[in-house]
């Protein structure tokens, strides 16, 4: 039995990131949200294409310093920043600190004054923004993230010494299609310019990723064109976005071998090495993770069409990776190549549950590797 493995296709990632960058207006800065996947190979691959990295913890700050020494971190974000966190951001000379509350702004200002510095910040604001037709209102509800609009106005009009309020940060929702994401960008920018006379606006990430249709990707060209219209309306504003999932998700695969195939009460169960302690995404998001079967000709039982439940090696009914209604036959010894595992996958998994071995990590073309895997 070959140990399960994550395979990162860094060539594909480089191509995808370059296409995303090219689809955006020059005046839009593209940051990568490191929390989606901090794998060093992924960060190094993106380093040449993105305009910067967004760290959402002190750990990510230190990680970026180790993986990309000398590269200035573009943004430091996240709720509940402690004195230690903010001191680390000061020491790293992070370009922008995204401030989540008045308390945090004063905490940062105090540290900055003590260091004889003035720190550039964006205020994270929880703004109500309606999508066309107002089917969906994003932000504006009670939230631990960011501050209410009137608080941001107050802090911008009367900031403590030690900080310079440069503008607004908003990350209001995820799963946005290009039109909705651009509407959010327009709404946030209009508010920021009107109420704060803000020069900088970071509209966050959250670009949609469709796990049921791996081929239907976020349309960066349409989004870029719509952002261009927002920029034309606000010629002096510097606009930033900070996607994570939609950048790295497609470059990752999780390869695992089928250990057992059986039928229970009329339903096929496929049991693979590993499981959701390696790839928690389907359990966390409640979807069926897409996969491809690479047949390796095992003897014994073989699924014969119809619904299949693909589970891992954990002693819990929640350890379900996929549950397709139909698909290619699967036998013991086949390799399943789970796609869309390049974001919020290994790094969100409860890796110590049951103390199974961790997966291996490698780079390359996942299907080519699966064919020769363990041979
Ligand atoms: C998680 C997060 C992102 C990235 O979101 P994606 O859905 O991965 O694009 C960006 N900004 C903030 C503030 C976040 O918390």
mmCIF file of C-alpha atoms and ligand atoms in Angstrom:
data_model
loop_
_atom_site.group_PDB
_atom_site.id
_atom_site.type_symbol
_atom_site.label_atom_id
_atom_site.label_comp_id
_atom_site.label_asym_id
_atom_site.label_seq_id
_atom_site.Cartn_x
_atom_site.Cartn_y
_atom_site.Cartn_z
ATOM 1 C CA UNK A 1 0.000 0.000 0.000
ATOM 2 C CA UNK A 2 1.435 3.322 -1.066
ATOM 3 C CA UNK A 3 1.054 6.151 1.375
ATOM 4 C CA UNK A 4 -1.485 8.774 0.241
ATOM 5 C CA UNK A 5 0.067 11.844 -1.290
ATOM 6 C CA UNK A 6 -0.681 15.427 -2.077
ATOM 7 C CA UNK A 7 0.538 16.389 -5.519
ATOM 8 C CA UNK A 8 0.903 20.057 -6.362
ATOM 9 C CA UNK A 9 1.065 20.884 -10.043
ATOM 10 C CA UNK A 10 3.173 24.019 -9.797
ATOM 11 C CA UNK A 11 3.408 24.491 -13.563
ATOM 12 C CA UNK A 12 -0.388 24.578 -13.746
ATOM 13 C CA UNK A 13 -0.476 26.981 -10.802
ATOM 14 C CA UNK A 14 2.011 29.318 -12.479
ATOM 15 C CA UNK A 15 -0.090 29.354 -15.640
ATOM 16 C CA UNK A 16 -3.335 29.930 -13.761
ATOM 17 C CA UNK A 17 -1.903 32.738 -11.620
ATOM 18 C CA UNK A 18 -0.450 34.465 -14.677
ATOM 19 C CA UNK A 19 -3.849 34.282 -16.403
ATOM 20 C CA UNK A 20 -5.565 35.757 -13.331
ATOM 21 C CA UNK A 21 -3.038 38.593 -13.155
ATOM 22 C CA UNK A 22 -3.387 39.280 -16.882
ATOM 23 C CA UNK A 23 -7.198 39.423 -16.641
ATOM 24 C CA UNK A 24 -7.097 42.178 -14.024
ATOM 25 C CA UNK A 25 -6.523 45.867 -14.696
ATOM 26 C CA UNK A 26 -2.986 46.981 -13.903
ATOM 27 C CA UNK A 27 -4.298 49.264 -11.176
ATOM 28 C CA UNK A 28 -5.737 46.313 -9.235
ATOM 29 C CA UNK A 29 -3.191 44.753 -6.893
ATOM 30 C CA UNK A 30 -3.501 40.989 -6.537
ATOM 31 C CA UNK A 31 -2.617 39.599 -3.105
ATOM 32 C CA UNK A 32 -2.693 35.893 -2.261
ATOM 33 C CA UNK A 33 -4.377 34.924 1.020
ATOM 34 C CA UNK A 34 -1.770 32.600 2.513
ATOM 35 C CA UNK A 35 -4.296 30.854 4.748
ATOM 36 C CA UNK A 36 -5.737 29.066 1.703
ATOM 37 C CA UNK A 37 -2.512 27.071 1.359
ATOM 38 C CA UNK A 38 0.862 28.067 2.814
ATOM 39 C CA UNK A 39 2.827 25.299 1.064
ATOM 40 C CA UNK A 40 6.326 26.692 0.343
ATOM 41 C CA UNK A 41 6.309 25.514 -3.278
ATOM 42 C CA UNK A 42 2.987 27.252 -3.851
ATOM 43 C CA UNK A 43 4.201 30.481 -2.243
ATOM 44 C CA UNK A 44 7.428 30.470 -4.273
ATOM 45 C CA UNK A 45 5.513 29.769 -7.476
ATOM 46 C CA UNK A 46 3.120 32.641 -6.835
ATOM 47 C CA UNK A 47 5.857 35.043 -5.716
ATOM 48 C CA UNK A 48 6.728 36.082 -9.244
ATOM 49 C CA UNK A 49 3.143 36.764 -10.280
ATOM 50 C CA UNK A 50 1.143 38.206 -7.405
ATOM 51 C CA UNK A 51 1.672 41.736 -6.124
ATOM 52 C CA UNK A 52 1.899 40.535 -2.545
ATOM 53 C CA UNK A 53 0.859 38.157 0.209
ATOM 54 C CA UNK A 54 -1.751 38.551 2.906
ATOM 55 C CA UNK A 55 -0.817 36.944 6.224
ATOM 56 C CA UNK A 56 -3.636 36.289 8.671
ATOM 57 C CA UNK A 57 -1.574 35.256 11.707
ATOM 58 C CA UNK A 58 1.843 35.719 13.286
ATOM 59 C CA UNK A 59 2.631 32.168 12.249
ATOM 60 C CA UNK A 60 1.984 33.046 8.619
ATOM 61 C CA UNK A 61 4.181 36.145 8.975
ATOM 62 C CA UNK A 62 7.084 34.033 10.250
ATOM 63 C CA UNK A 63 6.424 31.399 7.605
ATOM 64 C CA UNK A 64 6.525 33.997 4.816
ATOM 65 C CA UNK A 65 9.782 35.410 6.204
ATOM 66 C CA UNK A 66 11.304 31.912 6.128
ATOM 67 C CA UNK A 67 10.012 30.905 2.687
ATOM 68 C CA UNK A 68 10.416 34.256 0.915
ATOM 69 C CA UNK A 69 13.155 36.092 2.817
ATOM 70 C CA UNK A 70 13.418 39.776 2.002
ATOM 71 C CA UNK A 71 9.933 39.999 0.559
ATOM 72 C CA UNK A 72 7.797 42.603 2.296
ATOM 73 C CA UNK A 73 4.434 41.252 3.434
ATOM 74 C CA UNK A 74 1.646 43.278 1.827
ATOM 75 C CA UNK A 75 -1.038 42.836 4.479
ATOM 76 C CA UNK A 76 -1.455 41.482 7.985
ATOM 77 C CA UNK A 77 -5.026 40.596 8.926
ATOM 78 C CA UNK A 78 -7.136 38.451 11.202
ATOM 79 C CA UNK A 79 -9.299 38.922 14.286
ATOM 80 C CA UNK A 80 -7.936 39.010 17.838
ATOM 81 C CA UNK A 81 -4.443 40.317 17.162
ATOM 82 C CA UNK A 82 -2.435 40.346 20.386
ATOM 83 C CA UNK A 83 0.394 42.706 21.360
ATOM 84 C CA UNK A 84 2.801 39.966 20.262
ATOM 85 C CA UNK A 85 1.091 39.659 16.885
ATOM 86 C CA UNK A 86 1.125 43.398 16.277
ATOM 87 C CA UNK A 87 4.740 43.692 17.456
ATOM 88 C CA UNK A 88 5.653 40.994 14.929
ATOM 89 C CA UNK A 89 3.885 42.984 12.193
ATOM 90 C CA UNK A 90 5.824 46.107 13.224
ATOM 91 C CA UNK A 91 9.105 44.198 13.257
ATOM 92 C CA UNK A 92 8.388 42.721 9.819
ATOM 93 C CA UNK A 93 7.487 46.183 8.481
ATOM 94 C CA UNK A 94 4.305 44.832 6.982
ATOM 95 C CA UNK A 95 2.992 47.270 4.374
ATOM 96 C CA UNK A 96 -0.591 47.434 5.690
ATOM 97 C CA UNK A 97 -2.127 46.204 8.925
ATOM 98 C CA UNK A 98 -5.827 45.440 8.570
ATOM 99 C CA UNK A 99 -7.372 46.577 11.830
ATOM 100 C CA UNK A 100 -10.438 44.796 13.178
ATOM 101 C CA UNK A 101 -11.584 47.057 16.044
ATOM 102 C CA UNK A 102 -10.983 50.302 17.938
ATOM 103 C CA UNK A 103 -9.209 48.360 20.682
ATOM 104 C CA UNK A 104 -6.868 46.823 18.149
ATOM 105 C CA UNK A 105 -6.154 50.208 16.541
ATOM 106 C CA UNK A 106 -5.204 51.703 19.919
ATOM 107 C CA UNK A 107 -3.099 48.648 20.778
ATOM 108 C CA UNK A 108 -1.205 49.008 17.504
ATOM 109 C CA UNK A 109 -0.861 52.779 17.857
ATOM 110 C CA UNK A 110 0.657 52.374 21.321
ATOM 111 C CA UNK A 111 3.263 49.922 20.047
ATOM 112 C CA UNK A 112 4.029 52.140 17.052
ATOM 113 C CA UNK A 113 4.530 55.250 19.220
ATOM 114 C CA UNK A 114 6.815 53.303 21.561
ATOM 115 C CA UNK A 115 8.887 52.289 18.530
ATOM 116 C CA UNK A 116 8.870 55.839 17.150
ATOM 117 C CA UNK A 117 6.978 54.679 14.090
ATOM 118 C CA UNK A 118 3.801 55.464 12.199
ATOM 119 C CA UNK A 119 2.021 52.423 10.800
ATOM 120 C CA UNK A 120 -0.207 52.378 7.712
ATOM 121 C CA UNK A 121 -3.507 50.657 8.325
ATOM 122 C CA UNK A 122 -6.742 49.781 6.606
ATOM 123 C CA UNK A 123 -9.846 49.564 8.771
ATOM 124 C CA UNK A 124 -11.824 46.400 8.249
ATOM 125 C CA UNK A 125 -15.422 47.514 7.895
ATOM 126 C CA UNK A 126 -18.537 45.372 8.066
ATOM 127 C CA UNK A 127 -20.571 47.118 5.381
ATOM 128 C CA UNK A 128 -24.002 46.149 4.104
ATOM 129 C CA UNK A 129 -23.711 45.748 0.336
ATOM 130 C CA UNK A 130 -26.607 44.542 -1.801
ATOM 131 C CA UNK A 131 -26.168 42.486 -4.958
ATOM 132 C CA UNK A 132 -28.182 43.346 -8.105
ATOM 133 C CA UNK A 133 -31.841 42.718 -7.412
ATOM 134 C CA UNK A 134 -30.883 42.633 -3.716
ATOM 135 C CA UNK A 135 -31.358 38.864 -3.541
ATOM 136 C CA UNK A 136 -28.392 38.784 -1.262
ATOM 137 C CA UNK A 137 -27.196 41.371 1.188
ATOM 138 C CA UNK A 138 -23.635 40.773 2.267
ATOM 139 C CA UNK A 139 -22.034 42.129 5.390
ATOM 140 C CA UNK A 140 -23.870 44.432 7.722
ATOM 141 C CA UNK A 141 -25.142 41.643 10.009
ATOM 142 C CA UNK A 142 -23.690 41.110 13.498
ATOM 143 C CA UNK A 143 -20.169 39.766 13.050
ATOM 144 C CA UNK A 144 -16.926 39.221 14.966
ATOM 145 C CA UNK A 145 -15.063 40.535 11.905
ATOM 146 C CA UNK A 146 -14.300 44.177 11.371
ATOM 147 C CA UNK A 147 -16.122 47.186 12.757
ATOM 148 C CA UNK A 148 -19.379 48.980 12.105
ATOM 149 C CA UNK A 149 -19.276 51.754 9.500
ATOM 150 C CA UNK A 150 -19.830 54.605 11.993
ATOM 151 C CA UNK A 151 -16.901 53.345 14.094
ATOM 152 C CA UNK A 152 -14.655 53.427 11.018
ATOM 153 C CA UNK A 153 -15.739 57.004 10.285
ATOM 154 C CA UNK A 154 -14.995 58.030 13.879
ATOM 155 C CA UNK A 155 -11.541 56.390 13.884
ATOM 156 C CA UNK A 156 -10.642 57.855 10.509
ATOM 157 C CA UNK A 157 -11.664 61.391 11.570
ATOM 158 C CA UNK A 158 -9.769 61.138 14.849
ATOM 159 C CA UNK A 159 -7.045 58.484 14.646
ATOM 160 C CA UNK A 160 -4.624 57.912 17.516
ATOM 161 C CA UNK A 161 -1.034 59.061 16.992
ATOM 162 C CA UNK A 162 1.114 56.245 15.602
ATOM 163 C CA UNK A 163 -1.208 55.085 12.827
ATOM 164 C CA UNK A 164 -2.153 56.428 9.400
ATOM 165 C CA UNK A 165 -5.572 55.282 8.182
ATOM 166 C CA UNK A 166 -5.103 54.667 4.461
ATOM 167 C CA UNK A 167 -8.489 53.238 3.700
ATOM 168 C CA UNK A 168 -10.827 50.309 3.994
ATOM 169 C CA UNK A 169 -10.621 46.544 3.998
ATOM 170 C CA UNK A 170 -13.743 44.442 3.507
ATOM 171 C CA UNK A 171 -14.095 40.699 3.044
ATOM 172 C CA UNK A 172 -17.822 40.271 3.156
ATOM 173 C CA UNK A 173 -18.659 36.904 1.652
ATOM 174 C CA UNK A 174 -17.317 33.921 -0.229
ATOM 175 C CA UNK A 175 -18.621 31.991 -3.200
ATOM 176 C CA UNK A 176 -19.179 35.173 -5.204
ATOM 177 C CA UNK A 177 -19.572 35.075 -8.977
ATOM 178 C CA UNK A 178 -17.847 37.852 -10.976
ATOM 179 C CA UNK A 179 -20.893 40.149 -11.066
ATOM 180 C CA UNK A 180 -21.552 39.801 -7.323
ATOM 181 C CA UNK A 181 -17.863 40.200 -6.464
ATOM 182 C CA UNK A 182 -17.664 43.343 -8.605
ATOM 183 C CA UNK A 183 -20.837 44.716 -7.020
ATOM 184 C CA UNK A 184 -19.248 44.256 -3.613
ATOM 185 C CA UNK A 185 -16.123 46.028 -4.859
ATOM 186 C CA UNK A 186 -18.183 48.927 -6.211
ATOM 187 C CA UNK A 187 -20.276 49.239 -3.037
ATOM 188 C CA UNK A 188 -17.258 49.143 -0.730
ATOM 189 C CA UNK A 189 -15.305 51.604 -2.869
ATOM 190 C CA UNK A 190 -18.194 54.080 -3.106
ATOM 191 C CA UNK A 191 -18.683 53.986 0.643
ATOM 192 C CA UNK A 192 -14.972 54.293 1.373
ATOM 193 C CA UNK A 193 -14.540 57.280 -0.918
ATOM 194 C CA UNK A 194 -17.679 59.063 0.219
ATOM 195 C CA UNK A 195 -17.398 58.537 3.966
ATOM 196 C CA UNK A 196 -13.674 58.196 4.620
ATOM 197 C CA UNK A 197 -12.215 59.915 1.534
ATOM 198 C CA UNK A 198 -10.183 56.713 1.436
ATOM 199 C CA UNK A 199 -7.308 56.349 -0.998
ATOM 200 C CA UNK A 200 -7.045 52.576 -0.721
ATOM 201 C CA UNK A 201 -9.660 49.857 -0.823
ATOM 202 C CA UNK A 202 -9.061 46.156 -0.330
ATOM 203 C CA UNK A 203 -12.197 44.202 -1.209
ATOM 204 C CA UNK A 204 -11.017 40.818 0.073
ATOM 205 C CA UNK A 205 -11.324 37.405 -1.543
ATOM 206 C CA UNK A 206 -14.158 34.907 -1.757
ATOM 207 C CA UNK A 207 -14.244 34.374 -5.522
ATOM 208 C CA UNK A 208 -16.459 31.367 -6.261
ATOM 209 C CA UNK A 209 -15.098 27.848 -6.627
ATOM 210 C CA UNK A 210 -17.537 25.184 -7.842
ATOM 211 C CA UNK A 211 -16.599 21.752 -6.493
ATOM 212 C CA UNK A 212 -19.343 20.066 -8.521
ATOM 213 C CA UNK A 213 -17.967 21.406 -11.778
ATOM 214 C CA UNK A 214 -14.163 21.562 -11.688
ATOM 215 C CA UNK A 215 -14.151 22.968 -15.226
ATOM 216 C CA UNK A 216 -16.406 25.938 -14.450
ATOM 217 C CA UNK A 217 -13.906 28.391 -13.095
ATOM 218 C CA UNK A 218 -14.386 31.928 -11.870
ATOM 219 C CA UNK A 219 -14.412 34.214 -14.908
ATOM 220 C CA UNK A 220 -11.496 36.523 -14.128
ATOM 221 C CA UNK A 221 -11.866 38.378 -17.438
ATOM 222 C CA UNK A 222 -15.406 39.503 -16.646
ATOM 223 C CA UNK A 223 -14.410 40.389 -13.105
ATOM 224 C CA UNK A 224 -11.398 42.340 -14.358
ATOM 225 C CA UNK A 225 -13.532 44.269 -16.835
ATOM 226 C CA UNK A 226 -16.078 45.158 -14.118
ATOM 227 C CA UNK A 227 -13.311 46.238 -11.729
ATOM 228 C CA UNK A 228 -12.007 48.438 -14.539
ATOM 229 C CA UNK A 229 -15.377 50.222 -14.534
ATOM 230 C CA UNK A 230 -15.153 50.758 -10.765
ATOM 231 C CA UNK A 231 -11.652 52.188 -11.183
ATOM 232 C CA UNK A 232 -12.829 54.508 -13.950
ATOM 233 C CA UNK A 233 -15.443 55.911 -11.547
ATOM 234 C CA UNK A 234 -12.790 56.391 -8.851
ATOM 235 C CA UNK A 235 -9.630 57.417 -10.689
ATOM 236 C CA UNK A 236 -7.488 58.008 -7.593
ATOM 237 C CA UNK A 237 -8.330 54.877 -5.612
ATOM 238 C CA UNK A 238 -5.881 52.008 -5.249
ATOM 239 C CA UNK A 239 -7.855 48.788 -5.389
ATOM 240 C CA UNK A 240 -6.664 45.447 -4.009
ATOM 241 C CA UNK A 241 -8.100 41.961 -3.937
ATOM 242 C CA UNK A 242 -6.891 39.032 -1.852
ATOM 243 C CA UNK A 243 -8.263 35.726 -3.125
ATOM 244 C CA UNK A 244 -6.998 32.415 -1.784
ATOM 245 C CA UNK A 245 -9.172 29.473 -2.766
ATOM 246 C CA UNK A 246 -9.789 30.479 -6.390
ATOM 247 C CA UNK A 247 -6.027 30.896 -6.906
ATOM 248 C CA UNK A 248 -4.586 27.676 -5.482
ATOM 249 C CA UNK A 249 -7.444 25.149 -5.327
ATOM 250 C CA UNK A 250 -7.008 23.708 -8.819
ATOM 251 C CA UNK A 251 -3.286 22.997 -8.494
ATOM 252 C CA UNK A 252 -3.645 20.411 -5.710
ATOM 253 C CA UNK A 253 -4.604 16.732 -5.878
ATOM 254 C CA UNK A 254 -4.843 14.042 -3.240
ATOM 255 C CA UNK A 255 -3.836 10.581 -4.465
ATOM 256 C CA UNK A 256 -4.866 7.505 -2.565
ATOM 257 C CA UNK A 257 -5.193 3.781 -3.153
ATOM 258 C CA UNK A 258 -8.376 1.773 -2.717
ATOM 259 C CA UNK A 259 -8.047 -0.656 0.219
ATOM 260 C CA UNK A 260 -11.469 -2.270 0.189
ATOM 261 C CA UNK A 261 -14.680 -2.313 -1.838
ATOM 262 C CA UNK A 262 -17.893 -3.668 -0.371
ATOM 263 C CA UNK A 263 -21.633 -3.478 -0.538
ATOM 264 C CA UNK A 264 -23.827 -2.555 2.401
ATOM 265 C CA UNK A 265 -27.633 -2.577 2.229
ATOM 266 C CA UNK A 266 -27.514 -2.171 -1.518
ATOM 267 C CA UNK A 267 -24.947 0.649 -1.577
ATOM 268 C CA UNK A 268 -21.301 0.481 -2.632
ATOM 269 C CA UNK A 269 -18.626 1.609 -0.181
ATOM 270 C CA UNK A 270 -15.092 2.271 -1.320
ATOM 271 C CA UNK A 271 -12.531 2.500 1.460
ATOM 272 C CA UNK A 272 -9.317 4.313 0.654
ATOM 273 C CA UNK A 273 -6.047 4.771 2.521
ATOM 274 C CA UNK A 274 -6.060 8.088 4.375
ATOM 275 C CA UNK A 275 -9.283 10.045 4.626
ATOM 276 C CA UNK A 276 -10.649 13.325 5.901
ATOM 277 C CA UNK A 277 -7.793 13.661 8.421
ATOM 278 C CA UNK A 278 -5.716 14.380 5.292
ATOM 279 C CA UNK A 279 -8.407 16.045 3.191
ATOM 280 C CA UNK A 280 -11.019 17.646 5.408
ATOM 281 C CA UNK A 281 -12.469 19.896 2.691
ATOM 282 C CA UNK A 282 -15.475 17.692 1.772
ATOM 283 C CA UNK A 283 -16.372 17.192 5.450
ATOM 284 C CA UNK A 284 -15.919 20.881 6.235
ATOM 285 C CA UNK A 285 -17.903 22.143 3.247
ATOM 286 C CA UNK A 286 -20.374 19.287 3.006
ATOM 287 C CA UNK A 287 -19.677 18.433 -0.609
ATOM 288 C CA UNK A 288 -18.561 15.401 -2.583
ATOM 289 C CA UNK A 289 -14.910 15.911 -3.535
ATOM 290 C CA UNK A 290 -14.460 15.374 -7.296
ATOM 291 C CA UNK A 291 -12.150 12.515 -8.253
ATOM 292 C CA UNK A 292 -10.871 10.503 -11.193
ATOM 293 C CA UNK A 293 -10.309 6.729 -11.071
ATOM 294 C CA UNK A 294 -6.978 5.453 -12.354
ATOM 295 C CA UNK A 295 -7.634 1.710 -12.819
ATOM 296 C CA UNK A 296 -4.809 -0.557 -11.791
ATOM 297 C CA UNK A 297 -6.603 -3.828 -12.356
ATOM 298 C CA UNK A 298 -7.280 -5.245 -8.956
ATOM 299 C CA UNK A 299 -9.064 -8.588 -8.608
ATOM 300 C CA UNK A 300 -12.052 -8.898 -6.304
ATOM 301 C CA UNK A 301 -15.193 -6.806 -5.986
ATOM 302 C CA UNK A 302 -15.691 -3.861 -8.283
ATOM 303 C CA UNK A 303 -18.376 -1.188 -8.166
ATOM 304 C CA UNK A 304 -20.773 -1.460 -11.078
ATOM 305 C CA UNK A 305 -22.331 1.972 -11.458
ATOM 306 C CA UNK A 306 -24.868 3.664 -9.249
ATOM 307 C CA UNK A 307 -24.223 5.548 -6.047
ATOM 308 C CA UNK A 308 -20.924 5.027 -4.231
ATOM 309 C CA UNK A 309 -19.694 6.335 -0.909
ATOM 310 C CA UNK A 310 -15.936 6.849 -0.714
ATOM 311 C CA UNK A 311 -14.663 6.810 2.846
ATOM 312 C CA UNK A 312 -11.294 6.839 4.591
ATOM 313 C CA UNK A 313 -9.768 4.951 7.497
ATOM 314 C CA UNK A 314 -11.264 6.905 10.390
ATOM 315 C CA UNK A 315 -13.679 5.282 12.831
ATOM 316 C CA UNK A 316 -16.363 7.901 12.334
ATOM 317 C CA UNK A 317 -19.273 8.073 9.893
ATOM 318 C CA UNK A 318 -18.180 11.619 9.054
ATOM 319 C CA UNK A 319 -15.090 10.349 7.254
ATOM 320 C CA UNK A 320 -16.686 10.671 3.819
ATOM 321 C CA UNK A 321 -14.598 12.016 0.939
ATOM 322 C CA UNK A 322 -17.077 11.632 -1.884
ATOM 323 C CA UNK A 323 -20.525 10.276 -2.689
ATOM 324 C CA UNK A 324 -21.051 10.360 -6.444
ATOM 325 C CA UNK A 325 -24.367 9.130 -7.846
ATOM 326 C CA UNK A 326 -22.578 7.292 -10.593
ATOM 327 C CA UNK A 327 -19.157 6.886 -12.143
ATOM 328 C CA UNK A 328 -16.440 4.570 -13.387
ATOM 329 C CA UNK A 329 -16.072 1.162 -11.715
ATOM 330 C CA UNK A 330 -13.681 1.067 -8.754
ATOM 331 C CA UNK A 331 -11.685 -1.946 -7.532
ATOM 332 C CA UNK A 332 -9.174 -2.663 -4.795
ATOM 333 C CA UNK A 333 -5.779 -1.348 -5.865
ATOM 334 C CA UNK A 334 -7.125 1.434 -8.083
ATOM 335 C CA UNK A 335 -5.849 4.928 -7.423
ATOM 336 C CA UNK A 336 -8.322 7.722 -6.820
ATOM 337 C CA UNK A 337 -7.083 11.178 -7.765
ATOM 338 C CA UNK A 338 -9.090 13.759 -5.854
ATOM 339 C CA UNK A 339 -8.891 17.128 -7.532
ATOM 340 C CA UNK A 340 -9.458 20.647 -6.224
ATOM 341 C CA UNK A 341 -7.314 19.905 -3.182
ATOM 342 C CA UNK A 342 -4.972 22.881 -3.417
ATOM 343 C CA UNK A 343 -6.796 25.138 -0.934
ATOM 344 C CA UNK A 344 -8.198 24.637 2.564
ATOM 345 C CA UNK A 345 -7.301 20.951 2.305
ATOM 346 C CA UNK A 346 -4.289 19.534 4.151
ATOM 347 C CA UNK A 347 -3.821 22.700 6.203
ATOM 348 C CA UNK A 348 -7.345 22.576 7.677
ATOM 349 C CA UNK A 349 -7.296 18.820 8.369
ATOM 350 C CA UNK A 350 -7.341 17.250 11.834
ATOM 351 C CA UNK A 351 -4.132 15.421 11.087
ATOM 352 C CA UNK A 352 -3.596 13.774 14.482
ATOM 353 C CA UNK A 353 -7.001 12.149 14.774
ATOM 354 C CA UNK A 354 -6.356 8.371 15.078
ATOM 355 C CA UNK A 355 -2.614 8.889 14.591
ATOM 356 C CA UNK A 356 -2.471 7.581 11.045
ATOM 357 C CA UNK A 357 0.642 8.386 9.010
ATOM 358 C CA UNK A 358 0.627 11.798 7.354
ATOM 359 C CA UNK A 359 0.501 11.940 3.539
ATOM 360 C CA UNK A 360 3.537 12.442 1.349
ATOM 361 C CA UNK A 361 3.955 15.644 -0.623
ATOM 362 C CA UNK A 362 5.256 15.917 -4.129
ATOM 363 C CA UNK A 363 4.934 18.014 -7.274
ATOM 364 C CA UNK A 364 4.061 17.187 -10.856
ATOM 365 C CA UNK A 365 1.176 16.084 -13.042
ATOM 366 C CA UNK A 366 -1.173 14.097 -10.767
ATOM 367 C CA UNK A 367 -2.622 11.768 -13.423
ATOM 368 C CA UNK A 368 0.781 10.900 -14.838
ATOM 369 C CA UNK A 369 2.018 10.198 -11.315
ATOM 370 C CA UNK A 370 -1.035 8.094 -10.446
ATOM 371 C CA UNK A 371 -0.343 5.739 -13.351
ATOM 372 C CA UNK A 372 3.145 4.857 -12.115
ATOM 373 C CA UNK A 373 2.459 5.420 -8.440
ATOM 374 C CA UNK A 374 4.029 2.944 -6.038
ATOM 375 C CA UNK A 375 5.352 0.875 -8.924
HETATM 376 C C1 LIG B 1 -10.036 33.864 4.060
HETATM 377 C C2 LIG B 1 -9.866 35.268 3.648
HETATM 378 C C3 LIG B 1 -9.520 35.585 2.329
HETATM 379 C C4 LIG B 1 -9.435 34.561 1.249
HETATM 380 O O1 LIG B 1 -10.686 34.039 0.971
HETATM 381 P P1 LIG B 1 -10.897 32.993 -0.246
HETATM 382 O O2 LIG B 1 -12.311 32.547 -0.082
HETATM 383 O O3 LIG B 1 -9.913 31.906 -0.032
HETATM 384 O O4 LIG B 1 -10.664 33.734 -1.507
HETATM 385 C C5 LIG B 1 -9.289 36.910 2.024
HETATM 386 N N1 LIG B 1 -9.391 37.873 2.967
HETATM 387 C C6 LIG B 1 -9.735 37.603 4.242
HETATM 388 C C7 LIG B 1 -9.826 38.698 5.224
HETATM 389 C C8 LIG B 1 -9.988 36.299 4.630
HETATM 390 O O5 LIG B 1 -10.342 36.043 5.882
#
